Amino acid sequence: MSLQSALRTFGGGPRISASERIGSRIHILDLECVHGGKRHRAQGKGLTHAAALASAQGELLERLCARAPERPLECAPIEAAGPGAIDPRSTLLFSERQYRDRRPPREALAIGDVLVPDPITAQTKFAWTGASHYQIGQIRRVAAAATYFGFLAEGAAHCIADSNGMAVAETRSDAVRHGLLELVERDAVAIWWYNRLLRPPVPAAWTDSADCRALLEDLSDFGPELLDLTHDLAIPVVAATGFTPHGFLAMGFGAHPDPASAARSALLEFAQCVVNRGKSPPGQSPVRASAWSRRDDQPFLHAQPEAARADRGPVSDPAEHLARLGLDVIVVDFESPLEISCVKVVVPGLRPWFRRLAPGRLYDVPVSLGWLSRRLPEEALNPAAFDL
């Protein structure tokens, strides 16, 4: 089943609402459809119109499959939910300070501050949905409010659902692989961004492909720099950073066992960011302003040749690789059209790129790799929330 056919099962085909080009080869498409009385939007990018359309269709299908289920779900506090329940705090990763200082949702949204949900206690009840441990197949349960968009029942005040780790593919294994690589990418980005780590440029071989050369040529007006964000997980992660003509920061990222594929993904996402910055520059709240202007005091946004690299690969199977590192890969299988697999991959402990400042990898990895001599205190982390 094609992505277009799969989307039709939701009651109608999507339409292209916008189409843009950068240079002669980069295509950026906006796609939208109406389902369940709501308008859903997605965006795709590619080196051909067909590739950009498929990218947008996949993203739109993720969002439709991740809608809140109509079936009843069992509700219980974490300790009463059974040994297979994943504590949502291990994936939300808000710090005690963030909970203490949180603003009411409307106020936070109005000023562009980080949205922090209500704290979780031993008495907090969640609705639980089924999942599985990918490496060993054991049944797991995850909080529905952290999994499904538009979920308003038990636990909704304590969780924020997002698309981290969501992926669509023709097979479950491919979908899990794509979702897992996204989690690895965002973990590396969070560790780099909030610690403002100096990272080296990518080796020249990583961009020595026809696609990367074409992308760099079409993006030459924006001067993207490619940074090597590869960290302790040993899977190549690439950041593309640069500035729009109006001085706004544009970024793109990619993670893949093949470094050239990671660089290609980062450049395509950078192109997408350039287009979106031109449509609607980020809000200039005090929290965000320092991150989006061209500033000489932000060296972490530029490649630093003297910065140390992390060891990498070879990694043939990312899930097995993470298992060897002691990380659990949990998979939620969304209800999706036949012949299409849509999943959300969850790895407790990996950092999202949102400003979530609980103890853990955010502080530990830079020290373990020798990039910092000591863990930064929470108040010393980048005050600007990451915003792509």
Tab-separated table of C-alpha atoms in Angstrom:
chain	number	residue	atom	x	y	z
A	1	MET	CA	0.000	0.000	0.000
A	2	SER	CA	1.341	3.452	-0.937
A	3	LEU	CA	1.432	6.310	1.560
A	4	GLN	CA	-1.169	8.117	-0.546
A	5	SER	CA	-3.498	5.090	-0.397
A	6	ALA	CA	-2.916	4.764	3.344
A	7	LEU	CA	-3.878	8.395	3.866
A	8	ARG	CA	-7.108	7.882	1.930
A	9	THR	CA	-8.218	5.359	4.558
A	10	PHE	CA	-8.595	8.307	6.933
A	11	GLY	CA	-11.479	9.682	4.892
A	12	GLY	CA	-10.002	11.662	2.051
A	13	GLY	CA	-6.800	12.487	0.277
A	14	PRO	CA	-4.528	15.298	1.464
A	15	ARG	CA	-3.764	18.331	-0.666
A	16	ILE	CA	-0.552	20.239	-1.241
A	17	SER	CA	-1.027	23.650	0.369
A	18	ALA	CA	2.401	25.105	-0.445
A	19	SER	CA	5.438	24.188	-2.526
A	20	GLU	CA	8.830	25.894	-2.530
A	21	ARG	CA	12.233	25.355	-4.091
A	22	ILE	CA	15.749	26.209	-3.010
A	23	GLY	CA	18.153	26.249	-5.911
A	24	SER	CA	17.462	23.807	-8.702
A	25	ARG	CA	16.986	20.590	-6.719
A	26	ILE	CA	15.608	21.095	-3.194
A	27	HIS	CA	11.837	20.741	-2.829
A	28	ILE	CA	9.836	21.675	0.309
A	29	LEU	CA	6.120	20.738	0.375
A	30	ASP	CA	3.312	21.507	2.820
A	31	LEU	CA	0.515	18.941	2.999
A	32	GLU	CA	-2.810	19.132	4.825
A	33	CYS	CA	-6.008	17.174	5.270
A	34	VAL	CA	-9.143	17.270	7.397
A	35	HIS	CA	-9.900	14.269	9.604
A	36	GLY	CA	-12.176	13.983	12.609
A	37	GLY	CA	-13.218	17.592	12.200
A	38	LYS	CA	-9.636	18.830	12.589
A	39	ARG	CA	-7.100	20.114	10.100
A	40	HIS	CA	-3.807	18.212	10.120
A	41	ARG	CA	-0.626	19.554	8.532
A	42	ALA	CA	2.766	18.137	7.672
A	43	GLN	CA	5.830	19.187	5.723
A	44	GLY	CA	8.279	17.185	3.646
A	45	LYS	CA	11.589	17.761	1.946
A	46	GLY	CA	13.578	16.018	-0.760
A	47	LEU	CA	15.781	16.339	-3.811
A	48	THR	CA	12.785	15.625	-6.044
A	49	HIS	CA	9.126	16.577	-5.867
A	50	ALA	CA	8.219	12.909	-5.378
A	51	ALA	CA	10.676	12.512	-2.487
A	52	ALA	CA	9.372	15.643	-0.753
A	53	LEU	CA	5.786	14.459	-1.206
A	54	ALA	CA	6.586	11.037	0.278
A	55	SER	CA	8.321	12.732	3.218
A	56	ALA	CA	5.265	14.906	3.902
A	57	GLN	CA	2.877	11.967	3.485
A	58	GLY	CA	4.832	9.932	6.024
A	59	GLU	CA	4.778	12.740	8.575
A	60	LEU	CA	1.061	13.307	8.061
A	61	LEU	CA	0.347	9.597	8.459
A	62	GLU	CA	2.296	9.553	11.741
A	63	ARG	CA	0.112	12.310	13.147
A	64	LEU	CA	-3.101	10.661	12.059
A	65	CYS	CA	-2.136	7.247	13.453
A	66	ALA	CA	-1.071	8.801	16.772
A	67	ARG	CA	-4.508	10.208	17.513
A	68	ALA	CA	-6.066	9.272	20.857
A	69	PRO	CA	-7.702	5.802	20.739
A	70	GLU	CA	-11.420	5.369	21.342
A	71	ARG	CA	-11.052	2.074	23.211
A	72	PRO	CA	-11.088	2.108	27.036
A	73	LEU	CA	-7.717	1.966	28.766
A	74	GLU	CA	-6.838	0.705	32.231
A	75	CYS	CA	-5.986	3.451	34.717
A	76	ALA	CA	-3.658	3.170	37.708
A	77	PRO	CA	-0.785	4.934	39.485
A	78	ILE	CA	2.692	3.938	38.311
A	79	GLU	CA	3.413	1.461	41.121
A	80	ALA	CA	0.055	-0.283	40.642
A	81	ALA	CA	0.389	-0.539	36.856
A	82	GLY	CA	2.590	-3.633	36.976
A	83	PRO	CA	6.303	-4.357	36.466
A	84	GLY	CA	6.102	-3.634	32.733
A	85	ALA	CA	4.973	-0.025	33.192
A	86	ILE	CA	7.443	2.625	32.012
A	87	ASP	CA	7.611	5.556	34.408
A	88	PRO	CA	6.798	8.616	32.253
A	89	ARG	CA	9.305	10.655	34.243
A	90	SER	CA	12.068	8.628	32.551
A	91	THR	CA	11.083	10.072	29.173
A	92	LEU	CA	9.634	13.473	30.122
A	93	LEU	CA	12.802	14.359	32.083
A	94	PHE	CA	11.722	17.646	33.666
A	95	SER	CA	13.820	18.719	36.641
A	96	GLU	CA	12.500	19.440	40.119
A	97	ARG	CA	13.414	23.068	39.577
A	98	GLN	CA	11.375	23.207	36.367
A	99	TYR	CA	8.358	21.764	38.152
A	100	ARG	CA	8.767	24.229	41.010
A	101	ASP	CA	9.103	27.277	38.751
A	102	ARG	CA	6.586	26.296	36.072
A	103	ARG	CA	4.143	28.870	34.742
A	104	PRO	CA	0.459	28.259	33.991
A	105	PRO	CA	0.138	26.873	30.430
A	106	ARG	CA	-1.485	29.956	28.893
A	107	GLU	CA	1.104	32.267	30.420
A	108	ALA	CA	3.990	30.046	29.279
A	109	LEU	CA	2.657	29.863	25.719
A	110	ALA	CA	2.003	33.607	25.601
A	111	ILE	CA	5.617	34.510	26.395
A	112	GLY	CA	7.293	31.620	24.595
A	113	ASP	CA	8.454	29.909	27.780
A	114	VAL	CA	8.845	26.151	28.245
A	115	LEU	CA	5.539	24.383	28.876
A	116	VAL	CA	5.908	22.242	32.010
A	117	PRO	CA	3.050	19.911	33.062
A	118	ASP	CA	1.923	19.187	36.606
A	119	PRO	CA	4.362	17.174	38.763
A	120	ILE	CA	3.972	13.400	39.027
A	121	THR	CA	3.484	11.835	42.459
A	122	ALA	CA	2.934	8.299	43.732
A	123	GLN	CA	-0.810	8.960	43.627
A	124	THR	CA	-0.938	10.270	40.049
A	125	LYS	CA	-3.122	8.026	37.898
A	126	PHE	CA	-2.357	7.342	34.256
A	127	ALA	CA	-4.219	5.581	31.497
A	128	TRP	CA	-1.867	2.910	30.130
A	129	THR	CA	-1.483	1.600	26.592
A	130	GLY	CA	0.343	-1.481	25.370
A	131	ALA	CA	3.928	-1.562	24.135
A	132	SER	CA	6.704	-4.117	23.754
A	133	HIS	CA	10.386	-4.387	24.567
A	134	TYR	CA	11.893	-4.552	21.082
A	135	GLN	CA	14.994	-6.562	21.924
A	136	ILE	CA	13.377	-9.311	24.027
A	137	GLY	CA	9.685	-9.030	23.125
A	138	GLN	CA	8.349	-8.605	26.662
A	139	ILE	CA	5.090	-6.707	27.128
A	140	ARG	CA	5.441	-3.156	28.394
A	141	ARG	CA	2.996	-0.343	29.147
A	142	VAL	CA	3.420	3.369	28.564
A	143	ALA	CA	1.359	6.368	29.643
A	144	ALA	CA	-1.228	7.117	26.971
A	145	ALA	CA	-1.035	10.849	27.677
A	146	ALA	CA	2.657	10.831	26.716
A	147	THR	CA	1.958	8.793	23.587
A	148	TYR	CA	-1.196	9.957	21.805
A	149	PHE	CA	-2.038	13.394	20.475
A	150	GLY	CA	-5.265	14.836	21.827
A	151	PHE	CA	-5.466	12.453	24.784
A	152	LEU	CA	-7.473	14.189	27.520
A	153	ALA	CA	-8.086	11.437	30.104
A	154	GLU	CA	-6.061	10.277	33.119
A	155	GLY	CA	-2.535	11.660	33.177
A	156	ALA	CA	-3.087	14.387	30.584
A	157	ALA	CA	-2.234	17.186	33.025
A	158	HIS	CA	1.083	15.491	33.835
A	159	CYS	CA	2.380	14.639	30.343
A	160	ILE	CA	3.138	16.231	27.005
A	161	ALA	CA	2.808	14.048	23.908
A	162	ASP	CA	5.211	14.714	21.048
A	163	SER	CA	6.411	13.122	17.822
A	164	ASN	CA	9.825	12.062	19.179
A	165	GLY	CA	10.537	8.552	17.898
A	166	MET	CA	7.479	8.318	15.636
A	167	ALA	CA	8.039	6.727	12.247
A	168	VAL	CA	6.181	5.163	9.332
A	169	ALA	CA	7.547	2.481	7.013
A	170	GLU	CA	6.452	-0.530	5.001
A	171	THR	CA	7.846	-2.880	7.662
A	172	ARG	CA	7.904	-2.688	11.440
A	173	SER	CA	11.665	-3.179	11.605
A	174	ASP	CA	12.259	-0.260	9.227
A	175	ALA	CA	9.859	1.954	11.184
A	176	VAL	CA	11.610	1.089	14.464
A	177	ARG	CA	15.001	1.808	12.905
A	178	HIS	CA	13.871	5.233	11.658
A	179	GLY	CA	12.276	6.119	14.996
A	180	LEU	CA	15.316	4.986	16.941
A	181	LEU	CA	17.733	7.006	14.814
A	182	GLU	CA	15.582	10.071	15.436
A	183	LEU	CA	15.907	9.512	19.195
A	184	VAL	CA	19.695	9.135	18.907
A	185	GLU	CA	19.845	12.340	16.861
A	186	ARG	CA	17.792	14.345	19.337
A	187	ASP	CA	19.711	13.020	22.333
A	188	ALA	CA	22.944	14.229	20.736
A	189	VAL	CA	21.389	17.578	19.816
A	190	ALA	CA	20.119	18.181	23.365
A	191	ILE	CA	23.493	17.361	24.910
A	192	TRP	CA	25.244	19.702	22.439
A	193	TRP	CA	22.730	22.551	22.618
A	194	TYR	CA	22.132	22.838	26.347
A	195	ASN	CA	25.805	22.397	27.285
A	196	ARG	CA	26.848	24.639	24.359
A	197	LEU	CA	29.537	22.132	23.469
A	198	LEU	CA	32.238	22.940	20.941
A	199	ARG	CA	32.119	20.327	18.166
A	200	PRO	CA	34.442	19.675	15.225
A	201	PRO	CA	33.552	19.882	11.534
A	202	VAL	CA	32.516	16.649	9.869
A	203	PRO	CA	35.279	14.818	7.977
A	204	ALA	CA	35.346	15.724	4.278
A	205	ALA	CA	34.451	12.144	3.325
A	206	TRP	CA	31.033	12.525	4.969
A	207	THR	CA	29.929	15.020	2.296
A	208	ASP	CA	31.683	13.394	-0.642
A	209	SER	CA	28.518	12.135	-2.318
A	210	ALA	CA	26.512	13.412	-5.266
A	211	ASP	CA	23.529	14.296	-3.064
A	212	CYS	CA	25.568	16.219	-0.490
A	213	ARG	CA	27.463	18.105	-3.184
A	214	ALA	CA	24.167	19.081	-4.826
A	215	LEU	CA	22.707	20.190	-1.497
A	216	LEU	CA	25.766	22.246	-0.565
A	217	GLU	CA	25.680	23.933	-3.968
A	218	ASP	CA	22.000	24.866	-3.684
A	219	LEU	CA	22.470	26.062	-0.084
A	220	SER	CA	25.664	28.027	-0.713
A	221	ASP	CA	23.926	31.393	-0.145
A	222	PHE	CA	23.225	30.351	3.457
A	223	GLY	CA	26.723	29.077	4.232
A	224	PRO	CA	25.820	25.992	6.265
A	225	GLU	CA	28.533	24.576	8.496
A	226	LEU	CA	28.448	20.857	9.224
A	227	LEU	CA	29.283	19.863	12.802
A	228	ASP	CA	30.020	16.359	14.051
A	229	LEU	CA	27.735	15.784	17.058
A	230	THR	CA	28.499	12.052	17.331
A	231	HIS	CA	28.585	11.150	21.017
A	232	ASP	CA	28.803	8.111	23.289
A	233	LEU	CA	26.203	6.130	21.298
A	234	ALA	CA	28.765	5.941	18.442
A	235	ILE	CA	26.199	6.512	15.665
A	236	PRO	CA	27.165	9.438	13.397
A	237	VAL	CA	25.108	12.571	14.119
A	238	VAL	CA	25.462	15.708	11.994
A	239	ALA	CA	24.290	19.279	12.591
A	240	ALA	CA	24.011	21.838	9.793
A	241	THR	CA	24.034	25.418	11.104
A	242	GLY	CA	23.856	28.754	9.302
A	243	PHE	CA	21.968	32.023	9.100
A	244	THR	CA	19.189	33.376	6.910
A	245	PRO	CA	19.567	36.755	5.156
A	246	HIS	CA	17.637	38.310	8.083
A	247	GLY	CA	20.157	36.950	10.586
A	248	PHE	CA	18.027	34.159	12.021
A	249	LEU	CA	19.685	30.888	12.918
A	250	ALA	CA	18.769	27.937	10.677
A	251	MET	CA	19.606	24.345	11.624
A	252	GLY	CA	19.165	20.805	10.428
A	253	PHE	CA	20.159	17.432	11.850
A	254	GLY	CA	20.607	13.821	10.856
A	255	ALA	CA	21.698	10.531	12.439
A	256	HIS	CA	22.567	7.362	10.568
A	257	PRO	CA	25.157	4.562	10.725
A	258	ASP	CA	26.267	5.818	7.281
A	259	PRO	CA	27.799	9.279	7.846
A	260	ALA	CA	26.946	10.456	4.317
A	261	SER	CA	23.271	9.690	4.965
A	262	ALA	CA	23.412	11.632	8.244
A	263	ALA	CA	24.947	14.628	6.448
A	264	ARG	CA	22.349	14.446	3.669
A	265	SER	CA	19.497	14.425	6.195
A	266	ALA	CA	20.996	17.369	8.085
A	267	LEU	CA	21.306	19.453	4.924
A	268	LEU	CA	17.749	18.697	3.811
A	269	GLU	CA	16.404	19.653	7.231
A	270	PHE	CA	18.525	22.803	7.145
A	271	ALA	CA	16.881	23.725	3.830
A	272	GLN	CA	13.461	23.122	5.377
A	273	CYS	CA	14.386	25.360	8.320
A	274	VAL	CA	15.551	28.140	5.970
A	275	VAL	CA	12.160	28.088	4.245
A	276	ASN	CA	10.256	28.133	7.534
A	277	ARG	CA	12.369	30.902	9.071
A	278	GLY	CA	11.482	33.003	6.035
A	279	LYS	CA	7.766	32.374	6.564
A	280	SER	CA	7.611	33.011	10.288
A	281	PRO	CA	10.728	34.025	12.253
A	282	PRO	CA	10.793	32.731	15.831
A	283	GLY	CA	9.204	34.892	18.513
A	284	GLN	CA	11.576	37.357	20.096
A	285	SER	CA	10.816	36.595	23.724
A	286	PRO	CA	13.705	37.134	26.190
A	287	VAL	CA	14.117	33.349	26.417
A	288	ARG	CA	14.595	32.887	22.685
A	289	ALA	CA	16.193	36.102	21.475
A	290	SER	CA	19.780	35.198	22.375
A	291	ALA	CA	19.618	31.967	20.391
A	292	TRP	CA	18.231	33.304	17.131
A	293	SER	CA	20.459	36.299	16.443
A	294	ARG	CA	23.886	36.150	14.859
A	295	ARG	CA	26.207	36.487	17.853
A	296	ASP	CA	29.959	36.249	18.230
A	297	ASP	CA	29.551	34.851	21.745
A	298	GLN	CA	27.922	31.612	20.554
A	299	PRO	CA	30.948	29.639	19.294
A	300	PHE	CA	29.154	26.320	19.802
A	301	LEU	CA	27.078	27.117	16.697
A	302	HIS	CA	30.228	27.016	14.556
A	303	ALA	CA	32.559	24.109	13.771
A	304	GLN	CA	35.670	24.118	15.960
A	305	PRO	CA	38.532	22.136	14.354
A	306	GLU	CA	40.338	21.637	17.675
A	307	ALA	CA	37.351	19.989	19.404
A	308	ALA	CA	37.756	16.298	20.250
A	309	ARG	CA	35.715	13.676	18.393
A	310	ALA	CA	33.883	10.714	19.870
A	311	ASP	CA	34.559	7.182	18.689
A	312	ARG	CA	31.997	5.821	16.260
A	313	GLY	CA	30.705	2.602	14.638
A	314	PRO	CA	30.480	0.330	12.950
A	315	VAL	CA	26.788	-0.016	13.894
A	316	SER	CA	24.743	-2.320	11.675
A	317	ASP	CA	21.692	-2.657	13.933
A	318	PRO	CA	20.971	0.420	16.106
A	319	ALA	CA	18.539	-1.462	18.388
A	320	GLU	CA	21.046	-4.223	19.166
A	321	HIS	CA	23.750	-1.602	19.612
A	322	LEU	CA	21.704	0.288	22.200
A	323	ALA	CA	20.888	-2.982	23.968
A	324	ARG	CA	24.615	-3.642	24.366
A	325	LEU	CA	24.878	-0.196	25.951
A	326	GLY	CA	22.166	-1.102	28.470
A	327	LEU	CA	19.391	0.989	26.894
A	328	ASP	CA	15.894	-0.455	26.486
A	329	VAL	CA	14.071	0.083	23.192
A	330	ILE	CA	10.306	0.179	23.794
A	331	VAL	CA	7.894	0.205	20.834
A	332	VAL	CA	4.275	1.331	20.680
A	333	ASP	CA	2.503	0.004	17.578
A	334	PHE	CA	-0.157	2.455	16.447
A	335	GLU	CA	-3.261	1.298	14.640
A	336	SER	CA	-2.437	1.928	10.988
A	337	PRO	CA	-3.601	0.929	7.495
A	338	LEU	CA	-2.709	-2.567	6.314
A	339	GLU	CA	0.798	-2.960	4.880
A	340	ILE	CA	1.989	0.200	6.639
A	341	SER	CA	3.677	0.165	10.051
A	342	CYS	CA	3.470	3.235	12.286
A	343	VAL	CA	5.308	3.171	15.610
A	344	LYS	CA	6.537	5.337	18.431
A	345	VAL	CA	9.916	4.280	19.775
A	346	VAL	CA	10.696	5.112	23.403
A	347	VAL	CA	14.122	4.759	25.033
A	348	PRO	CA	13.997	5.764	28.717
A	349	GLY	CA	16.886	8.062	29.561
A	350	LEU	CA	17.580	9.413	26.075
A	351	ARG	CA	17.037	13.159	25.971
A	352	PRO	CA	14.475	14.902	23.786
A	353	TRP	CA	15.678	18.172	22.328
A	354	PHE	CA	13.111	20.107	24.332
A	355	ARG	CA	14.365	21.958	27.417
A	356	ARG	CA	14.060	19.083	29.895
A	357	LEU	CA	16.699	19.425	32.596
A	358	ALA	CA	16.397	16.401	34.917
A	359	PRO	CA	19.645	14.681	35.975
A	360	GLY	CA	21.065	12.091	33.603
A	361	ARG	CA	22.746	11.960	30.216
A	362	LEU	CA	22.420	15.696	29.634
A	363	TYR	CA	24.987	16.274	32.379
A	364	ASP	CA	26.910	12.995	32.393
A	365	VAL	CA	27.841	12.387	28.735
A	366	PRO	CA	29.997	15.515	28.177
A	367	VAL	CA	32.076	14.631	31.241
A	368	SER	CA	32.380	10.927	30.395
A	369	LEU	CA	33.675	11.852	26.921
A	370	GLY	CA	36.105	14.436	28.276
A	371	TRP	CA	34.361	17.348	26.530
A	372	LEU	CA	33.743	19.082	29.860
A	373	SER	CA	35.807	18.786	33.033
A	374	ARG	CA	32.734	18.785	35.275
A	375	ARG	CA	28.960	18.599	35.087
A	376	LEU	CA	27.378	21.978	34.547
A	377	PRO	CA	24.813	23.016	37.149
A	378	GLU	CA	21.285	23.412	35.825
A	379	GLU	CA	21.447	27.207	36.009
A	380	ALA	CA	24.542	27.222	33.747
A	381	LEU	CA	22.845	25.394	30.872
A	382	ASN	CA	21.781	27.233	27.720
A	383	PRO	CA	18.765	29.353	28.783
A	384	ALA	CA	17.355	29.263	25.250
A	385	ALA	CA	14.971	26.391	24.613
A	386	PHE	CA	15.836	24.518	21.433
A	387	ASP	CA	13.371	25.427	18.696
A	388	LEU	CA	13.530	24.045	15.180
